[in-house]
Amino acid sequence: MATHRLLVAGHAVYTGVDYSEANKESSWFLEDYQKVKGEAQSFLDHIRLGIEEAALDPEALLLFSGGQTRRAAGPRSEGLSYWVVSEAANWFGHPEVRNRTFTEEHARDSFENLLFSLCRFYELAGHYPETITVVSYTLKEARFRTLHRDAVRWPSEYFRFVGTPVPPEAKGAKEGEARTVASFAADPYGCGGELLAKRLRRDPFAVGPIHPSRCPEMRSLLGYCGPDMFSGRLPWNGL
């Protein structure tokens, strides 16, 4: 039975045709700030790390999360991009993980990566996970471990984070992360301001958020908006 949710947060859409070149920036649709040497390899590192973590735990369900975020890339999702790159790479030597790997294709930012993948896990497994592991850039660890985890009120003792550094040439990454952290600190659920505007920009095909009918016990949390922490009952803590 799946008890461990492994989440790999997507960062780009794959647009190449030769998957042997997935480590090249030209194979991905990148925003200007992502067009640095080593960016594409960092995506592969996250994919590989998620697969390796899943291979170590037969009760892990691996989710590649990210929606159809770039109009110019077409209606392709980040989550599916990571899945097909994994398939082309023969699951980096762990083909047994394939049957435990799925996509979440609605998330438009890091908070939705965490939130929507909880719903997706329930949809696939029929229950909520006991533990969560997030794979992303180490630069984003505080964002996930504190702000986002607190916002969904997931117990800290059942949360892990593993990651890789941002590429050395990613200038301004620390400053950009500081701005995002400040925004989520003021608006934990991304209800307004630049966080909401960014979500709207990242949904050019009007896919929308994940529908609460897919995880009814999360309905209130999925629809919650406000600067204060959600205080309703949640299926993973009984509060």
XYZ file of N, CA and C in Angstrom:
717
model
N 0.842 -1.199 0.000
C 0.000 0.000 0.000
C 0.877 1.249 0.000
N 0.519 2.222 -0.822
C 1.287 3.459 -0.885
C 1.024 4.300 0.355
N 2.109 4.683 1.054
C 1.983 5.525 2.249
C 2.851 6.772 2.166
N 3.729 6.814 1.184
C 4.750 7.866 1.090
C 4.537 8.632 -0.214
N 4.291 9.928 -0.103
C 4.133 10.742 -1.305
C 5.440 11.440 -1.629
N 6.005 11.080 -2.767
C 7.220 11.718 -3.275
C 6.812 12.710 -4.347
N 7.138 13.974 -4.129
C 6.750 15.039 -5.046
C 7.974 15.658 -5.699
N 8.020 15.632 -7.018
C 9.033 16.373 -7.769
C 8.325 17.565 -8.392
N 8.702 18.752 -7.946
C 8.073 19.976 -8.436
C 8.644 20.363 -9.796
N 7.770 20.520 -10.785
C 8.216 20.867 -12.130
C 8.630 22.321 -12.250
N 9.548 22.579 -13.198
C 10.025 23.945 -13.419
C 9.976 24.378 -14.881
N 9.678 23.453 -15.780
C 9.665 23.817 -17.198
C 8.940 22.747 -18.009
N 8.590 23.124 -19.246
C 7.926 22.218 -20.181
C 8.945 21.751 -21.214
N 8.946 20.443 -21.474
C 9.857 19.883 -22.476
C 9.288 20.112 -23.872
N 10.096 20.682 -24.761
C 9.635 20.968 -26.122
C 10.511 20.311 -27.188
N 11.515 19.573 -26.776
C 12.415 18.942 -27.725
C 11.795 17.729 -28.388
N 12.509 17.196 -29.370
C 12.037 15.992 -30.065
C 12.986 14.816 -29.857
N 14.191 15.099 -29.401
C 15.185 14.055 -29.161
C 15.457 14.005 -27.668
N 14.964 12.970 -27.022
C 15.080 12.910 -25.564
C 16.503 12.627 -25.093
N 17.382 12.245 -26.012
C 18.788 12.103 -25.636
C 19.427 13.462 -25.380
N 18.723 14.533 -25.760
C 19.236 15.888 -25.552
C 18.458 16.630 -24.468
N 17.862 15.873 -23.564
C 17.074 16.487 -22.500
C 17.915 17.309 -21.542
N 19.226 17.102 -21.567
C 20.107 17.886 -20.686
C 20.526 19.208 -21.314
N 19.960 19.532 -22.482
C 20.286 20.786 -23.152
C 19.155 21.796 -22.958
N 19.544 23.039 -22.687
C 18.542 24.076 -22.452
C 17.615 24.264 -23.653
N 18.107 23.995 -24.868
C 17.298 24.176 -26.074
C 16.142 23.188 -26.164
N 16.151 22.133 -25.339
C 15.083 21.135 -25.351
C 13.904 21.512 -24.467
N 14.040 22.605 -23.730
C 13.003 23.026 -22.797
C 12.560 24.445 -23.118
N 11.286 24.733 -22.840
C 10.841 26.117 -22.961
C 11.207 26.817 -21.658
N 12.108 27.782 -21.744
C 12.633 28.446 -20.556
C 12.287 29.926 -20.544
N 11.971 30.427 -19.356
C 11.846 31.867 -19.183
C 13.250 32.475 -19.246
N 13.319 33.773 -19.465
C 14.629 34.419 -19.622
C 15.555 34.137 -18.447
N 15.021 34.174 -17.223
C 15.872 33.966 -16.051
C 16.359 32.522 -15.929
N 15.748 31.608 -16.684
C 16.154 30.201 -16.641
C 17.194 29.852 -17.705
N 17.465 30.784 -18.602
C 18.353 30.486 -19.724
C 19.814 30.619 -19.310
N 20.230 29.682 -18.462
C 21.603 29.648 -17.966
C 22.143 28.229 -18.095
N 23.418 28.132 -18.231
C 24.067 26.825 -18.358
C 23.791 25.982 -17.120
N 23.384 24.753 -17.335
C 23.131 23.826 -16.240
C 21.683 23.756 -15.796
N 20.835 24.634 -16.333
C 19.429 24.638 -15.911
C 18.735 23.338 -16.307
N 18.901 22.918 -17.560
C 18.257 21.687 -18.018
C 18.769 20.482 -17.238
N 20.066 20.448 -16.976
C 20.621 19.337 -16.210
C 20.025 19.296 -14.809
N 19.718 20.463 -14.255
C 19.119 20.475 -12.917
C 17.739 19.816 -12.925
N 16.997 19.964 -14.021
C 15.698 19.286 -14.110
C 15.900 17.772 -14.099
N 16.886 17.306 -14.868
C 17.169 15.873 -14.899
C 17.628 15.373 -13.542
N 18.395 16.196 -12.836
C 18.850 15.815 -11.501
C 17.671 15.625 -10.559
N 16.670 16.506 -10.659
C 15.486 16.375 -9.811
C 14.702 15.111 -10.176
N 14.555 14.874 -11.460
C 13.845 13.673 -11.912
C 14.546 12.425 -11.401
N 15.858 12.366 -11.614
C 16.633 11.208 -11.168
C 16.539 11.029 -9.653
N 16.648 12.132 -8.923
C 16.592 12.061 -7.470
C 15.247 11.535 -6.996
N 14.166 12.007 -7.616
C 12.851 11.502 -7.252
C 12.714 10.015 -7.529
N 13.222 9.571 -8.669
C 13.154 8.151 -9.028
C 13.994 7.313 -8.075
N 15.177 7.792 -7.741
C 16.040 7.048 -6.821
C 15.421 6.947 -5.432
N 14.790 8.023 -4.985
C 14.103 7.983 -3.687
C 12.952 6.974 -3.732
N 12.213 6.961 -4.827
C 11.101 6.022 -4.955
C 11.593 4.584 -4.991
N 12.745 4.359 -5.624
C 13.298 3.013 -5.716
C 13.678 2.466 -4.343
N 13.996 3.358 -3.420
C 14.388 2.940 -2.076
C 13.201 2.576 -1.195
N 12.008 2.992 -1.598
C 10.821 2.783 -0.768
C 9.685 2.220 -1.610
N 9.406 0.933 -1.499
C 8.346 0.329 -2.314
C 6.952 0.852 -1.990
N 6.808 1.598 -0.889
C 5.510 2.170 -0.542
C 5.383 3.631 -0.992
N 6.368 4.081 -1.767
C 6.332 5.460 -2.264
C 5.581 5.543 -3.584
N 4.785 6.582 -3.713
C 4.116 6.917 -4.965
C 4.740 8.231 -5.425
N 5.324 8.215 -6.616
C 6.048 9.371 -7.139
C 5.142 10.208 -8.033
N 5.107 11.512 -7.757
C 4.294 12.428 -8.546
C 5.162 13.516 -9.154
N 5.087 13.670 -10.461
C 5.685 14.809 -11.150
C 4.596 15.868 -11.278
N 4.814 17.022 -10.675
C 3.755 18.023 -10.562
C 4.065 19.291 -11.343
N 3.081 19.770 -12.079
C 3.203 21.031 -12.806
C 2.249 21.064 -13.986
N 1.589 22.199 -14.164
C 0.570 22.315 -15.192
C 1.066 22.774 -16.544
N 0.114 23.149 -17.397
C 0.405 23.658 -18.740
C 0.692 25.159 -18.605
N 1.901 25.480 -18.221
C 2.212 26.824 -17.726
C 2.718 27.811 -18.775
N 3.035 27.355 -19.994
C 3.651 28.245 -20.969
C 2.890 28.188 -22.296
N 2.263 29.296 -22.680
C 1.483 29.303 -23.921
C 2.348 28.942 -25.126
N 3.529 29.523 -25.211
C 4.390 29.295 -26.370
C 4.846 27.846 -26.477
N 4.793 27.113 -25.372
C 5.191 25.704 -25.395
C 4.049 24.799 -25.823
N 2.846 25.356 -25.939
C 1.691 24.551 -26.294
C 1.074 23.904 -25.062
N -0.025 23.172 -25.246
C -0.738 22.566 -24.114
C -0.053 21.309 -23.591
N 1.192 21.479 -23.198
C 1.965 20.397 -22.591
C 2.231 20.782 -21.147
N 2.140 19.833 -20.247
C 2.345 20.153 -18.847
C 3.776 19.868 -18.404
N 4.156 20.526 -17.327
C 5.457 20.260 -16.717
C 5.497 18.836 -16.175
N 4.404 18.421 -15.519
C 4.376 17.081 -14.952
C 4.558 15.998 -15.997
N 3.833 16.108 -17.117
C 3.973 15.110 -18.176
C 5.352 15.185 -18.813
N 5.912 16.387 -18.934
C 7.265 16.535 -19.479
C 8.262 15.697 -18.692
N 8.174 15.792 -17.369
C 9.107 15.034 -16.530
C 8.867 13.530 -16.666
N 7.601 13.131 -16.830
C 7.301 11.702 -16.969
C 7.887 11.140 -18.268
N 7.701 11.860 -19.369
C 8.186 11.320 -20.647
C 9.711 11.354 -20.720
N 10.339 12.324 -20.068
C 11.804 12.317 -20.009
C 12.270 11.098 -19.213
N 11.575 10.773 -18.137
C 11.904 9.578 -17.346
C 11.750 8.314 -18.188
N 10.670 8.253 -18.938
C 10.415 7.091 -19.784
C 11.522 6.928 -20.825
N 11.910 8.027 -21.447
C 12.959 7.969 -22.464
C 14.300 7.555 -21.870
N 14.510 7.901 -20.599
C 15.768 7.564 -19.921
C 15.700 6.202 -19.228
N 14.655 5.421 -19.537
C 14.445 4.116 -18.917
C 14.495 4.210 -17.407
N 13.903 5.310 -16.892
C 13.751 5.507 -15.457
C 15.089 5.466 -14.717
N 16.096 5.918 -15.423
C 17.434 6.059 -14.846
C 17.880 4.794 -14.106
N 17.602 3.664 -14.742
C 18.044 2.389 -14.184
C 17.096 1.776 -13.170
N 15.924 2.379 -12.991
C 14.950 1.855 -12.026
C 13.579 1.708 -12.691
N 13.472 0.846 -13.712
C 12.197 0.732 -14.439
C 11.044 0.267 -13.560
N 11.337 -0.341 -12.425
C 10.280 -0.811 -11.533
C 9.484 0.345 -10.926
N 10.046 1.557 -10.974
C 9.367 2.726 -10.410
C 8.251 3.219 -11.338
N 8.307 2.840 -12.606
C 7.356 3.351 -13.602
C 5.905 3.173 -13.176
N 5.568 2.002 -12.647
C 4.175 1.720 -12.300
C 3.722 2.434 -11.033
N 4.656 3.118 -10.375
C 4.305 3.884 -9.173
C 4.506 5.386 -9.397
N 4.584 5.785 -10.667
C 4.839 7.184 -10.995
C 3.678 7.768 -11.801
N 3.196 8.925 -11.364
C 2.045 9.563 -11.983
C 2.308 11.059 -12.116
N 1.372 11.752 -12.718
C 1.512 13.193 -12.891
C 0.390 13.929 -12.171
N 0.692 15.170 -11.824
C -0.305 16.126 -11.335
C -0.153 17.318 -12.261
N -1.203 17.664 -13.025
C -1.044 18.596 -14.135
C -1.893 19.869 -14.010
N -2.091 20.318 -12.765
C -2.838 21.554 -12.538
C -2.020 22.636 -11.843
N -0.987 22.265 -11.111
C -0.251 23.221 -10.278
C 0.407 24.319 -11.097
N 0.306 25.554 -10.550
C 0.878 26.712 -11.226
C 1.957 27.402 -10.398
N 2.173 26.933 -9.193
C 3.271 27.444 -8.374
C 3.621 26.392 -7.327
N 4.601 26.702 -6.478
C 5.103 25.702 -5.535
C 4.062 25.317 -4.485
N 3.244 26.268 -4.042
C 2.211 25.911 -3.075
C 1.212 24.941 -3.694
N 0.813 25.194 -4.913
C -0.116 24.277 -5.570
C 0.540 22.938 -5.857
N 1.852 22.902 -6.100
C 2.547 21.615 -6.217
C 2.260 20.757 -4.984
N 2.429 21.353 -3.817
C 2.238 20.618 -2.569
C 0.763 20.295 -2.321
N -0.086 21.301 -2.471
C -1.512 21.137 -2.184
C -2.186 20.164 -3.139
N -2.025 20.387 -4.422
C -2.728 19.573 -5.405
C -2.216 18.132 -5.427
N -0.945 17.938 -5.117
C -0.427 16.568 -5.132
C -0.958 15.751 -3.957
N -1.369 16.423 -2.867
C -2.064 15.706 -1.798
C -3.398 15.162 -2.306
N -4.114 15.995 -3.037
C -5.376 15.567 -3.630
C -5.152 14.446 -4.644
N -4.130 14.603 -5.457
C -3.836 13.597 -6.491
C -3.460 12.257 -5.865
N -2.693 12.299 -4.780
C -2.338 11.059 -4.085
C -3.616 10.351 -3.618
N -4.528 11.102 -3.033
C -5.787 10.512 -2.569
C -6.545 9.888 -3.743
N -6.579 10.602 -4.845
C -7.308 10.115 -6.014
C -6.735 8.786 -6.505
N -5.425 8.657 -6.437
C -4.755 7.453 -6.943
C -4.747 6.308 -5.935
N -4.542 6.651 -4.646
C -4.357 5.620 -3.626
C -5.607 5.332 -2.818
N -6.559 6.275 -2.808
C -7.766 6.085 -2.030
C -7.622 6.500 -0.579
N -6.486 7.053 -0.218
C -6.240 7.549 1.130
C -5.130 8.594 1.036
N -4.890 9.283 2.136
C -3.844 10.301 2.142
C -2.529 9.692 2.612
N -1.412 10.292 2.231
C -0.120 9.710 2.608
C 0.165 9.858 4.098
N 1.127 9.064 4.558
C 1.599 9.178 5.937
C 2.830 10.077 6.017
N 3.607 10.095 4.948
C 4.799 10.939 4.894
C 4.874 11.626 3.532
N 5.552 12.772 3.519
C 5.752 13.530 2.290
C 7.237 13.818 2.117
N 7.739 13.623 0.911
C 9.078 14.063 0.534
C 8.947 14.969 -0.678
N 9.563 16.124 -0.623
C 9.563 17.073 -1.735
C 10.959 17.137 -2.337
N 11.026 17.096 -3.666
C 12.288 17.233 -4.395
C 12.249 18.536 -5.185
N 13.216 19.408 -4.939
C 13.284 20.675 -5.653
C 14.680 21.267 -5.457
N 14.827 22.550 -5.712
C 16.090 23.238 -5.454
C 16.242 23.463 -3.953
N 17.438 23.272 -3.435
C 17.680 23.512 -2.013
C 17.359 24.953 -1.639
N 17.470 25.859 -2.594
C 17.134 27.258 -2.358
C 15.682 27.413 -1.902
N 14.832 26.471 -2.307
C 13.409 26.569 -1.998
C 13.001 25.754 -0.777
N 13.972 25.194 -0.077
C 13.627 24.325 1.053
C 12.815 25.053 2.112
N 13.243 26.256 2.503
C 12.515 26.984 3.543
C 11.093 27.292 3.101
N 10.922 27.597 1.837
C 9.588 27.882 1.305
C 8.666 26.683 1.494
N 9.154 25.508 1.102
C 8.339 24.304 1.224
C 8.209 23.846 2.672
N 9.333 23.796 3.392
C 9.348 23.202 4.727
C 8.575 24.030 5.747
N 8.562 25.342 5.587
C 7.879 26.186 6.563
C 6.579 26.747 5.995
N 6.665 27.633 5.016
C 5.468 28.331 4.534
C 4.409 27.383 3.980
N 4.772 26.567 3.016
C 3.770 25.715 2.371
C 3.311 24.583 3.293
N 4.245 23.975 4.006
C 3.852 22.905 4.932
C 2.921 23.443 6.010
N 3.250 24.617 6.542
C 2.378 25.225 7.547
C 0.995 25.527 6.976
N 0.951 25.992 5.732
C -0.324 26.384 5.129
C -1.278 25.201 4.973
N -0.739 24.002 4.734
C -1.600 22.814 4.638
C -1.649 22.070 5.968
N -0.926 22.597 6.966
C -0.890 22.047 8.319
C -0.467 20.580 8.327
N 0.594 20.321 7.571
C 1.149 18.969 7.567
C 2.169 18.862 8.701
N 2.159 17.781 9.492
C 3.087 17.656 10.621
C 4.552 17.654 10.177
N 5.373 18.451 10.833
C 6.773 18.588 10.429
C 7.544 17.282 10.528
N 7.182 16.416 11.479
C 7.920 15.162 11.669
C 7.678 14.167 10.543
N 6.684 14.417 9.716
C 6.387 13.525 8.592
C 6.641 14.206 7.244
N 7.562 15.168 7.269
C 7.891 15.922 6.058
C 9.399 15.894 5.838
N 9.807 15.561 4.608
C 11.225 15.569 4.231
C 11.413 16.439 2.998
N 12.607 16.967 2.859
C 12.957 17.735 1.670
C 14.336 17.280 1.211
N 14.456 16.984 -0.077
C 15.754 16.675 -0.676
C 15.887 17.526 -1.928
N 17.094 17.982 -2.217
C 17.218 18.861 -3.366
C 18.624 19.011 -3.881
N 18.754 19.871 -4.857
C 20.029 20.170 -5.496
C 20.201 21.685 -5.551
N 21.438 22.158 -5.636
C 21.654 23.609 -5.748
C 21.159 24.140 -7.091
N 20.869 25.433 -7.118
C 20.572 26.059 -8.407
C 21.872 26.125 -9.204
N 21.794 26.189 -10.530
C 23.021 26.299 -11.334
C 23.845 27.509 -10.907
N 25.160 27.378 -10.899
C 26.031 28.477 -10.460
C 25.805 29.784 -11.212
N 25.392 29.684 -12.478
C 25.206 30.892 -13.279
C 23.817 31.513 -13.139
N 23.001 30.955 -12.262
C 21.643 31.498 -12.057
C 21.723 32.733 -11.172
N 22.182 33.810 -11.746
C 22.337 35.057 -11.003
C 20.958 35.607 -10.609
N 20.881 36.131 -9.433
C 19.628 36.717 -8.972
C 18.660 35.714 -8.383
N 19.040 34.421 -8.341
C 18.117 33.405 -7.828
C 17.789 33.653 -6.355
N 18.798 34.014 -5.562
C 18.548 34.243 -4.133
C 17.617 35.422 -3.921
N 17.836 36.481 -4.689
C 16.975 37.658 -4.559
C 15.540 37.340 -4.981
N 15.405 36.587 -6.070
C 14.076 36.199 -6.532
C 13.363 35.319 -5.519
N 14.101 34.396 -4.906
C 13.499 33.540 -3.896
C 13.066 34.353 -2.679
N 13.871 35.313 -2.289
C 13.520 36.161 -1.142
C 12.213 36.910 -1.396
N 12.031 37.387 -2.619
C 10.788 38.093 -2.947
C 9.587 37.149 -2.887
N 9.771 35.935 -3.403
C 8.667 34.966 -3.396
C 8.321 34.552 -1.979
N 9.334 34.320 -1.157
C 9.100 33.948 0.236
C 8.339 35.062 0.958
N 8.730 36.301 0.715
C 8.035 37.430 1.350
C 6.575 37.486 0.909
N 6.327 37.209 -0.363
C 4.949 37.229 -0.871
C 4.106 36.148 -0.213
N 4.653 34.923 -0.116
C 3.899 33.834 0.506
C 3.769 34.027 2.015
N 4.730 34.686 2.649
C 4.618 34.956 4.080
C 3.427 35.870 4.359
N 3.185 36.805 3.455
C 2.058 37.735 3.607
C 0.751 37.154 3.088
N 0.840 36.223 2.161
C -0.337 35.676 1.477
C -0.116 34.173 1.293
N -0.228 33.371 2.374
C 0.166 31.957 2.353
C -0.515 31.109 1.293
N -1.725 31.496 0.886
C -2.486 30.688 -0.067
C -2.487 31.273 -1.476
N -1.706 32.342 -1.674
C -1.583 32.933 -3.003
C -2.886 33.483 -3.533
N -3.661 34.132 -2.671
C -5.008 34.573 -3.048
C -5.052 35.845 -3.880
N -4.019 36.682 -3.770
C -4.104 37.967 -4.450
C -2.749 38.493 -4.861
N -2.746 39.721 -5.325
C -1.491 40.378 -5.682
C -0.724 39.659 -6.766
N 0.598 39.728 -6.677
C 1.450 39.147 -7.694
C 1.349 37.622 -7.726
N 1.123 36.993 -6.577
C 1.010 35.530 -6.566
C -0.185 35.068 -7.390
N -1.321 35.729 -7.229
C -2.493 35.374 -8.031
C -2.264 35.717 -9.492
N -1.667 36.879 -9.747
C -1.396 37.273 -11.130
C -0.490 36.254 -11.819
N 0.486 35.762 -11.091
C 1.402 34.762 -11.656
C 0.654 33.475 -11.982
N -0.252 33.067 -11.108
C -1.036 31.862 -11.387
C -1.876 32.025 -12.657
N -2.456 33.178 -12.806
C -3.270 33.407 -14.000
C -2.416 33.387 -15.259
N -1.221 33.973 -15.183
C -0.308 33.933 -16.337
C 0.132 32.513 -16.645
N 0.221 31.706 -15.624
C 0.694 30.327 -15.803
C -0.439 29.350 -16.107
N -1.572 29.851 -16.498
C -2.696 29.001 -16.901
C -3.243 29.484 -18.238
N -2.379 29.582 -19.270
C -2.815 30.167 -20.545
C -3.864 29.347 -21.266
N -4.006 28.059 -20.912
C -4.991 27.217 -21.578
C -6.236 27.001 -20.711
N -6.343 27.794 -19.638
C -7.529 27.793 -18.767
C -7.867 26.398 -18.243
N -6.851 25.673 -17.823
C -7.060 24.352 -17.224
C -7.687 24.503 -15.837
N -7.245 25.517 -15.110
C -7.794 25.773 -13.781
C -7.203 24.881 -12.712
N -7.553 25.153 -11.456
C -7.042 24.336 -10.343
C -7.693 22.967 -10.311
N -7.149 22.090 -9.510
C -7.705 20.739 -9.378
C -9.092 20.842 -8.741
N -10.042 20.041 -9.193
C -11.426 20.164 -8.727
C -11.599 19.447 -7.392
N -12.230 20.077 -6.410
C -12.373 19.470 -5.083
C -13.192 18.188 -5.061
N -13.967 17.914 -6.106
C -14.726 16.660 -6.137
C -13.794 15.453 -6.172
N -12.531 15.691 -6.520
C -11.575 14.595 -6.611
C -11.020 14.208 -5.244
N -11.194 15.077 -4.255
C -10.731 14.786 -2.890
C -11.646 15.559 -1.940
N -12.879 15.088 -1.714
C -13.900 15.850 -0.996
C -13.484 16.339 0.386
N -12.649 15.585 1.091
C -12.250 15.994 2.439
C -11.322 17.209 2.420
N -10.799 17.546 1.246
C -9.942 18.719 1.109
C -10.697 19.922 0.543
N -11.987 19.786 0.343
C -12.752 20.830 -0.337
C -12.563 22.201 0.317
N -12.665 22.272 1.633
C -12.562 23.560 2.321
C -11.181 24.168 2.169
N -10.156 23.337 2.269
C -8.789 23.837 2.122
C -8.529 24.299 0.697
N -8.991 23.550 -0.275
C -8.779 23.912 -1.670
C -9.447 25.238 -2.025
N -10.542 25.541 -1.346
C -11.250 26.779 -1.637
C -10.907 27.920 -0.701
N -9.974 27.680 0.216
C -9.684 28.688 1.230
C -8.830 29.822 0.669
N -9.127 31.038 1.137
C -8.359 32.207 0.727
C -8.305 33.175 1.901
N -7.114 33.558 2.299
C -7.005 34.507 3.394
C -5.592 34.587 3.930
N -5.283 35.643 4.661
C -3.931 35.794 5.216
C -3.686 34.923 6.441
N -4.770 34.450 7.095
C -4.629 33.616 8.283
C -4.578 32.142 7.887
N -3.986 31.321 8.753
C -3.902 29.898 8.495
C -5.287 29.248 8.502
N -5.502 28.343 7.592
C -6.735 27.569 7.534
C -6.916 26.824 8.859
N -8.100 26.905 9.442
C -8.328 26.298 10.760
C -9.352 25.177 10.741
N -9.817 24.804 9.566
C -10.817 23.749 9.478
C -10.223 22.361 9.666
N -11.082 21.372 9.628
C -10.642 19.998 9.786
C -9.930 19.520 8.530
N -8.862 18.757 8.730
C -8.116 18.178 7.624
C -7.965 16.681 7.843
N -8.021 15.900 6.787
C -8.016 14.430 6.951
C -6.713 13.884 7.505
N -5.604 14.645 7.435
C -4.335 14.113 7.923
C -3.999 14.535 9.355
N -4.821 15.328 9.982
C -4.514 15.672 11.367
C -5.745 15.665 12.277
N -6.916 15.452 11.719
C -8.105 15.323 12.531
C -8.552 16.582 13.240
N -7.989 17.737 12.858
C -8.346 18.982 13.541
C -9.500 19.695 12.829
